[in-house]
Tab-separated table of C-alpha atoms and ligand atoms in Angstrom:
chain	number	residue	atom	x	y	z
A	1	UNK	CA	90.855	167.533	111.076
A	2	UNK	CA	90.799	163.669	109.990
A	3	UNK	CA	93.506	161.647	111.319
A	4	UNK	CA	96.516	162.394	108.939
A	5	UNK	CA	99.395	159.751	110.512
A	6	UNK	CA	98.765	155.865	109.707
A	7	UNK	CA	100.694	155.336	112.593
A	8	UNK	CA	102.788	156.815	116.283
A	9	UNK	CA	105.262	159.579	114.389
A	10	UNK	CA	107.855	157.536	116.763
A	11	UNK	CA	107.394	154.378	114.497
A	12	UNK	CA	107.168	155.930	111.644
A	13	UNK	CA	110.358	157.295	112.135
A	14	UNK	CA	112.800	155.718	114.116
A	15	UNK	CA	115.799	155.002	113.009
A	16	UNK	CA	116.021	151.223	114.160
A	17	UNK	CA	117.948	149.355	111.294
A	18	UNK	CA	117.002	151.976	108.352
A	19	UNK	CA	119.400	152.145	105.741
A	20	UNK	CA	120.130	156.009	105.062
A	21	UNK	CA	121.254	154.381	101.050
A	22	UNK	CA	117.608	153.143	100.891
A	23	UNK	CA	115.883	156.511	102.474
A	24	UNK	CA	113.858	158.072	99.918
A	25	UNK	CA	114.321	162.058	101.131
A	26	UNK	CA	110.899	163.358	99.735
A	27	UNK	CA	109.401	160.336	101.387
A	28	UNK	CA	106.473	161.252	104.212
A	29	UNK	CA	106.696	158.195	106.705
A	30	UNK	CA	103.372	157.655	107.792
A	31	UNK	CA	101.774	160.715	106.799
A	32	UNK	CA	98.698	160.124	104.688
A	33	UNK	CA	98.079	163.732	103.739
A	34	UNK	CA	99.363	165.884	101.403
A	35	UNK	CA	101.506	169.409	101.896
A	36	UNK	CA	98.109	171.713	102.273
A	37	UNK	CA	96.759	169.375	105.222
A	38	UNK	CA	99.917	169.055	106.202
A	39	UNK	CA	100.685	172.722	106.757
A	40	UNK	CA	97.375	173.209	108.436
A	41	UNK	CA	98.096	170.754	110.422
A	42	UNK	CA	102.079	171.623	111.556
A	43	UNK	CA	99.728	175.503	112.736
A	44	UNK	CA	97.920	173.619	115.019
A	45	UNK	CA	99.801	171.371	116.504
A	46	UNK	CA	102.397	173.685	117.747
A	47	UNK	CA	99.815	175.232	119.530
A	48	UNK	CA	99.557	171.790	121.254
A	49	UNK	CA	103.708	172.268	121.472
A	50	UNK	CA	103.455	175.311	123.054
A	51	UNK	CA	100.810	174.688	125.939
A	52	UNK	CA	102.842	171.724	126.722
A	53	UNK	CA	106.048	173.734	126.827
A	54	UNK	CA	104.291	175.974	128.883
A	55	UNK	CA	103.278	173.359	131.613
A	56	UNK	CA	107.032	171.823	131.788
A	57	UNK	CA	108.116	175.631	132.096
A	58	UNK	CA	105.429	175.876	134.988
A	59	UNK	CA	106.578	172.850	136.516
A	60	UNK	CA	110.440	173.719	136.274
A	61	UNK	CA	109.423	177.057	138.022
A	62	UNK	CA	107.642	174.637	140.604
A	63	UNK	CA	110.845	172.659	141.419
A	64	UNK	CA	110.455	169.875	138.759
A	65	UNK	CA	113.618	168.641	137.592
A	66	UNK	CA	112.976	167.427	134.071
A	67	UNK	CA	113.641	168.976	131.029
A	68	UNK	CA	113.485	167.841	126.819
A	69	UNK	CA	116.724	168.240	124.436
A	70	UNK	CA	115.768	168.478	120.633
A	71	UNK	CA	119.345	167.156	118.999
A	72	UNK	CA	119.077	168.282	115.469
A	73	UNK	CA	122.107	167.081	113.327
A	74	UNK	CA	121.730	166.913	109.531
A	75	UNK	CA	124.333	168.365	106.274
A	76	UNK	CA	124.634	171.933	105.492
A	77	UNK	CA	120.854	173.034	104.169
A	78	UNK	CA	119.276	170.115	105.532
A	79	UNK	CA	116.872	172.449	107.825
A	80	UNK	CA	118.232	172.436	111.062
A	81	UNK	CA	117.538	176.109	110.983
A	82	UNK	CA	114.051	176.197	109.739
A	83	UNK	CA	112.824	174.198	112.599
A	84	UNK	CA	114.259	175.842	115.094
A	85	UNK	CA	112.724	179.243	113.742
A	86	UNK	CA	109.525	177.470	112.642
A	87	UNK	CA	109.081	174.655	115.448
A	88	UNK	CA	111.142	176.042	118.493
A	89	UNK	CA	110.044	179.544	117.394
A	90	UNK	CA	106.571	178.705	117.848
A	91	UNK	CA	106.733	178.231	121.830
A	92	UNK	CA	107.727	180.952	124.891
A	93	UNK	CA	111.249	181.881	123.962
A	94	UNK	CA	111.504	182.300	127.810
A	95	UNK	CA	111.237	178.574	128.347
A	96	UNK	CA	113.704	177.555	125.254
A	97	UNK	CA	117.542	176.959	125.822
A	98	UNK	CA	119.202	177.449	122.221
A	99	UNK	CA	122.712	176.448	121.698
A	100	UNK	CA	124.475	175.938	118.267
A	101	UNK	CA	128.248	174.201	117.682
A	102	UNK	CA	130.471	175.238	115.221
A	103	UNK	CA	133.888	174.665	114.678
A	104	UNK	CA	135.099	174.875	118.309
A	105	UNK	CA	136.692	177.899	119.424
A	106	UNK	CA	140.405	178.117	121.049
A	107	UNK	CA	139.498	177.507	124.494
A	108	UNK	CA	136.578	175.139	123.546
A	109	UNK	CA	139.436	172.948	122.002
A	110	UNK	CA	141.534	173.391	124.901
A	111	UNK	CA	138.567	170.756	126.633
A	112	UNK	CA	137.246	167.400	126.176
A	113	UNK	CA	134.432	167.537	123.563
A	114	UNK	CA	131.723	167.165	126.174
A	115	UNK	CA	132.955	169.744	127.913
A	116	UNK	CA	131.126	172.687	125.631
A	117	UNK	CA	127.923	170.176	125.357
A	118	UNK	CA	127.351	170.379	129.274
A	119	UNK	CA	127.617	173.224	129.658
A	120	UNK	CA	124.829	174.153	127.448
A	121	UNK	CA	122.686	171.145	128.657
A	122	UNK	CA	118.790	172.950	129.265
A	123	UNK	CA	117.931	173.717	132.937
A	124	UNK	CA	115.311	172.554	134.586
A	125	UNK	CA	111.470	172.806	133.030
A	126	UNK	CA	113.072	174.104	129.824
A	127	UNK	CA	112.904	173.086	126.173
A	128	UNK	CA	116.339	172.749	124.566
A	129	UNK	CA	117.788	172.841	121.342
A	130	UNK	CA	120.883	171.666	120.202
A	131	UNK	CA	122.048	172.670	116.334
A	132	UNK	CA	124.697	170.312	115.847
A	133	UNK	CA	125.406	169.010	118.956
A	134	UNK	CA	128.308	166.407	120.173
A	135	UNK	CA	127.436	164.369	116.959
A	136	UNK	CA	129.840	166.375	115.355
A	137	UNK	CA	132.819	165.035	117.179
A	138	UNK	CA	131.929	161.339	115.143
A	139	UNK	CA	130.858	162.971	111.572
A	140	UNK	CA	132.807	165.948	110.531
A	141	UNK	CA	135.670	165.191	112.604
A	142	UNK	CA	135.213	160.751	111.209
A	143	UNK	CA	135.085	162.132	107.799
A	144	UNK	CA	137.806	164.967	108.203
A	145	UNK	CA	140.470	162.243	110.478
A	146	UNK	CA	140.193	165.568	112.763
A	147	UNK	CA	141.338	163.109	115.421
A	148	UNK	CA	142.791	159.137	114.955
A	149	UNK	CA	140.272	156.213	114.333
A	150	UNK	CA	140.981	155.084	117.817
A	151	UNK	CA	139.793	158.077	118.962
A	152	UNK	CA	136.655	158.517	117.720
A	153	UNK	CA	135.589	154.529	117.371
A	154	UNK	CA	135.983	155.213	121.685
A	155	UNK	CA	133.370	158.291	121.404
A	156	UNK	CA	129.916	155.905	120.232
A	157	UNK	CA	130.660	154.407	124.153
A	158	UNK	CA	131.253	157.128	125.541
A	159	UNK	CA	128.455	159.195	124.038
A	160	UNK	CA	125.920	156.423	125.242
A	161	UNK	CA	127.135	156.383	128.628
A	162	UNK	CA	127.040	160.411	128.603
A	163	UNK	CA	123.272	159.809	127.566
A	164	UNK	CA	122.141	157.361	129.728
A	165	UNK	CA	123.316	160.018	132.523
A	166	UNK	CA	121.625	162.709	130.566
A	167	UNK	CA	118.304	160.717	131.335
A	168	UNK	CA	119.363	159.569	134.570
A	169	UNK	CA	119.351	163.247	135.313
A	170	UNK	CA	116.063	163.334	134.053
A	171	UNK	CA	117.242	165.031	130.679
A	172	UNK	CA	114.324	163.603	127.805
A	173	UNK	CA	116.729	162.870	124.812
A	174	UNK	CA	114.688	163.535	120.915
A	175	UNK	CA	117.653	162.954	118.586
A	176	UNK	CA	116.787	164.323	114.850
A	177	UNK	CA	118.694	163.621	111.698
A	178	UNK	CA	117.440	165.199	108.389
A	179	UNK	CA	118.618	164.174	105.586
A	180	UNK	CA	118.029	165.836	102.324
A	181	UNK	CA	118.979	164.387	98.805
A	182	UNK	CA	122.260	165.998	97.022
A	183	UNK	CA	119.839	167.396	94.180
A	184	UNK	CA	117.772	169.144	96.845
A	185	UNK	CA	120.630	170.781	98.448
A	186	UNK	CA	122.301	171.687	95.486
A	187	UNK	CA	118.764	173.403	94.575
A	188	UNK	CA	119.272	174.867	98.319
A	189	UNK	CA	122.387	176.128	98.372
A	190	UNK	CA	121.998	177.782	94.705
A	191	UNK	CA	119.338	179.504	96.346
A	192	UNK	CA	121.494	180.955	98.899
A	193	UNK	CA	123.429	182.434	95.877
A	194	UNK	CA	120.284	183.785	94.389
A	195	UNK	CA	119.340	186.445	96.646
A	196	UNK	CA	121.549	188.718	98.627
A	197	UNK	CA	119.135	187.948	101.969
A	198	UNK	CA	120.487	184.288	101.417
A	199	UNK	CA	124.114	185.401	100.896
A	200	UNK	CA	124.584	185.015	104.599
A	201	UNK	CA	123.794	181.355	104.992
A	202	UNK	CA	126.411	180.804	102.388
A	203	UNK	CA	129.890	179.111	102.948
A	204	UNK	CA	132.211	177.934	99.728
A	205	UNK	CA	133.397	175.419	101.779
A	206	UNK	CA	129.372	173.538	101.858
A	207	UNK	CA	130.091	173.237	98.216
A	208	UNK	CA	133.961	171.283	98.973
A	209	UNK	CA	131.795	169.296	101.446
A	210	UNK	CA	129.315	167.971	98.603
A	211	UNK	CA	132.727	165.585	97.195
A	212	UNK	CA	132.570	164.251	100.941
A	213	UNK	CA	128.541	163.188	100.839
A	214	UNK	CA	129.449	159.271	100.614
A	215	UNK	CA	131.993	159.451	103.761
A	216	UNK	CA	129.143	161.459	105.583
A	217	UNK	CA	126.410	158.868	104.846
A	218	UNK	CA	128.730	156.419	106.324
A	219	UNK	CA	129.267	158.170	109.268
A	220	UNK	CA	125.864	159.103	109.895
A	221	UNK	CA	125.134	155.112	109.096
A	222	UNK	CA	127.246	154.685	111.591
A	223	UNK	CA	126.121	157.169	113.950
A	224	UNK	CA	122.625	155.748	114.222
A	225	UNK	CA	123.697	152.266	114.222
A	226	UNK	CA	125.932	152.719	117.257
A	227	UNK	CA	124.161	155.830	119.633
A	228	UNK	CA	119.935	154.871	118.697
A	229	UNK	CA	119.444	153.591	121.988
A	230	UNK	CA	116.477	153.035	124.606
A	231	UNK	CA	116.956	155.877	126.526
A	232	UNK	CA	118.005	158.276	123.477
A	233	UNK	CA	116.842	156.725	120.302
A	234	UNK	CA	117.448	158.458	117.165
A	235	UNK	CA	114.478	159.494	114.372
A	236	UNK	CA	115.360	159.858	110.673
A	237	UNK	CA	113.392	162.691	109.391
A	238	UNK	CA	113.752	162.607	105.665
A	239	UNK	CA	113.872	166.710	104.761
A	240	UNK	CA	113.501	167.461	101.627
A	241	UNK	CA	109.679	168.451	102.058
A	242	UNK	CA	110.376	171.654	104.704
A	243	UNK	CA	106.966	171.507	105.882
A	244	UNK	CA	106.935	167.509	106.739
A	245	UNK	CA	110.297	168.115	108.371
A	246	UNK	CA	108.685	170.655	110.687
A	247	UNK	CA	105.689	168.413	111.347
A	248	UNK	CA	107.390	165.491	112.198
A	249	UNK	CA	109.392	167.227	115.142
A	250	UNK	CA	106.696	169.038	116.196
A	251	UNK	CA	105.334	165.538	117.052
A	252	UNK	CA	108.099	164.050	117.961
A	253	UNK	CA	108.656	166.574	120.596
A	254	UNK	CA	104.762	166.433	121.266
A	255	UNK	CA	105.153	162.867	121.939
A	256	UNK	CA	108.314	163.464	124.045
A	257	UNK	CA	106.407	166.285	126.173
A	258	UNK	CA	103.376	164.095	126.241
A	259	UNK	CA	105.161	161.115	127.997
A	260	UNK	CA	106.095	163.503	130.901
A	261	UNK	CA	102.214	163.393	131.915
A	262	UNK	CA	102.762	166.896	132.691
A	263	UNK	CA	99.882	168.383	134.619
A	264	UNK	CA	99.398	172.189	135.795
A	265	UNK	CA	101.556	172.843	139.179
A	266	UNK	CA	98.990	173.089	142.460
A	267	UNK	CA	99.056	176.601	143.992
A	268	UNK	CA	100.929	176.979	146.915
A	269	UNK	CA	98.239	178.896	148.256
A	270	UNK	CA	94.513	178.910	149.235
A	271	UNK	CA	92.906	180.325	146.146
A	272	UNK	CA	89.218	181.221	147.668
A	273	UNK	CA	91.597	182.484	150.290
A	274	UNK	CA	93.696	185.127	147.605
A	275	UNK	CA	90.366	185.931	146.037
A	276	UNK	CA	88.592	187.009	149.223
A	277	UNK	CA	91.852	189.351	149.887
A	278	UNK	CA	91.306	190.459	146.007
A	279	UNK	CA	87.664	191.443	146.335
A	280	UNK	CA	88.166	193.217	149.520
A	281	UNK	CA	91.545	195.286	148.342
B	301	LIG	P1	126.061	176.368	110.201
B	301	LIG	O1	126.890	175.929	109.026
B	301	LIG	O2	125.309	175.231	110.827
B	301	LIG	O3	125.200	177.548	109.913
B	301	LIG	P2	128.511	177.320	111.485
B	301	LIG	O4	129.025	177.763	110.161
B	301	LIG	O5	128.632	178.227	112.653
B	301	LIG	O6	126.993	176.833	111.392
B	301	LIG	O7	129.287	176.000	111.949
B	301	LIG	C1	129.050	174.771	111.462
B	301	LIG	C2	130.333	174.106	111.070
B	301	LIG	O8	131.060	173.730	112.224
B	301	LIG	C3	130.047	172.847	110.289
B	301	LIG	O9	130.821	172.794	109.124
B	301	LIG	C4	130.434	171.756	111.262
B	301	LIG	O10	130.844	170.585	110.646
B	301	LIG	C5	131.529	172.421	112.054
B	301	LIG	N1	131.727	171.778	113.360
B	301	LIG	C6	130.823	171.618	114.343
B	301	LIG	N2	131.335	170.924	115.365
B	301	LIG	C7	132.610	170.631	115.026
B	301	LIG	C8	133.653	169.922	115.672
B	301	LIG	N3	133.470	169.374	116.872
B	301	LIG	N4	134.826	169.824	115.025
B	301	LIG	C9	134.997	170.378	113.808
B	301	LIG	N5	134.061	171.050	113.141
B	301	LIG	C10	132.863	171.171	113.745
């Protein structure tokens, strides 16, 4: 297939000084093809996903450490869940540690927000996914005054700290926001009242979130401004094209697996050895 990205998918989408105001949300950053390449391309390159999953999966098993967090935080309809069916769902589900945050539950509250985020941090040689993810403790709860200013203006710090052990620990940080425009989601979410196979996904309260949009754009502003750091920079993945959504992690996370130089564990065996023991069995 001809070369379909201008550019590295990390340039073309990190979230160094972009102005979420300015972000056009049907925009493809540094995609030069349209949605039919596009497509084609997002089935072959998670084949490329998967085989690398596979080898960091091989190499956990083989006492390798390391391990890859997707962070996917974006509004209600924004996608989260598409990619982790689409992208995530496209690699061993052996290999894959899932964990989704909602509203936290009595005893999670009883604990300091990090609390529930370690403890679903991805063992070693797995690929991890966080839907929502500690974020939430500076956006909903900023835009909700869950908690006093002073206490979340503290969390950016702290959150960058927490990260920078994260990778210490050898923990590769992809941090995804999607952001979809409010026509697109009110298209989304009216299709969630369309069809009773949608009714699920459905919440009134997404619709009493809508009034909130401008104190969530600030928030998120100020999310990437203050946590899009060396060691766990953020990418803005504008999402109102599903399909570009999913392609764009499924690079990003490419990339991220790629920089691992993962290479097939050595046996820990003679294999001419096991294979004159197979012959003669
Ligand atoms: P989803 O809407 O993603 O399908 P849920 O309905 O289970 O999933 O939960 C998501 C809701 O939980 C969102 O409205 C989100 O803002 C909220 N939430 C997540 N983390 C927190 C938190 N730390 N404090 C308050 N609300 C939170």
């Amino acid at each position: 297939m001809a070369k379909l990205w201008a550019v590295a998918v990390t340039d073309a989408l990190k979230a160094d000084g972009l102005r979420i105001a300015e972000l056009d949300t049907s925009g493809l950053p540094g995609f030069t093809g349209d949605k039919l390449s596009g497509t084609a391309l997002l089935a072959e390159r998670v084949l490329v996903l998967s085989d690398l999953q596979e080898k960091l999966y091989a190499n956990g098993r083989s006492g390798d450490r390391r391990s890859v967090l997707l962070v996917l935080q974006g509004m209600d309809t924004a996608g989260k869940g598409g990619i982790v069916r689409h992208v995530i769902g496209s690699v061993d589900p052996q290999g894959v540690d899932h964990a989704a945050f909602g509203v936290p539950t009595a005893e999670e509250k009883r604990h300091h927000y990090l609390w529930r985020i370690r403890e679903a941090l991805p063992r070693a040689g797995q690929l991890g996914v966080f839907d929502r993810s500690h974020y939430e403790d500076v956006l909903v709860v900023r835009v909700h005054n869950l908690v006093s200013r002073t206490v979340w203006e503290s969390r950016y710090d702290e959150i960058n700290a927490f990260e920078r052990e994260l990778a210490d620990e050898g923990i590769t940080l992809v941090k995804v926001a999607l952001f979809v425009s409010l026509d697109e989601q009110k298209r989304r979410l009216a299709a969630r009242l369309e069809r009773p196979n949608k009714y699920w996904k459905f919440t009134p309260a997404d619709l009493d979130e809508r009034a909130f949009w401008p104190a969530y754009h600030e928030a998120y502003q100020a999310m990437l401004d203050r946590t899009c750091t060396e060691h766990a920079p953020w990418y803005v993945v504008p999402a109102d094209r599903k399909w570009f959504a999913r392609l764009a992690v499924t690079e990003l996370l490419i990339d991220a697996l790629g920089r691992l130089d993962l290479d097939w564990p050595p046996p820990k065996f003679d294999v001419e050895e096991q294979q004159r023991r197979l012959t003669q069995l």
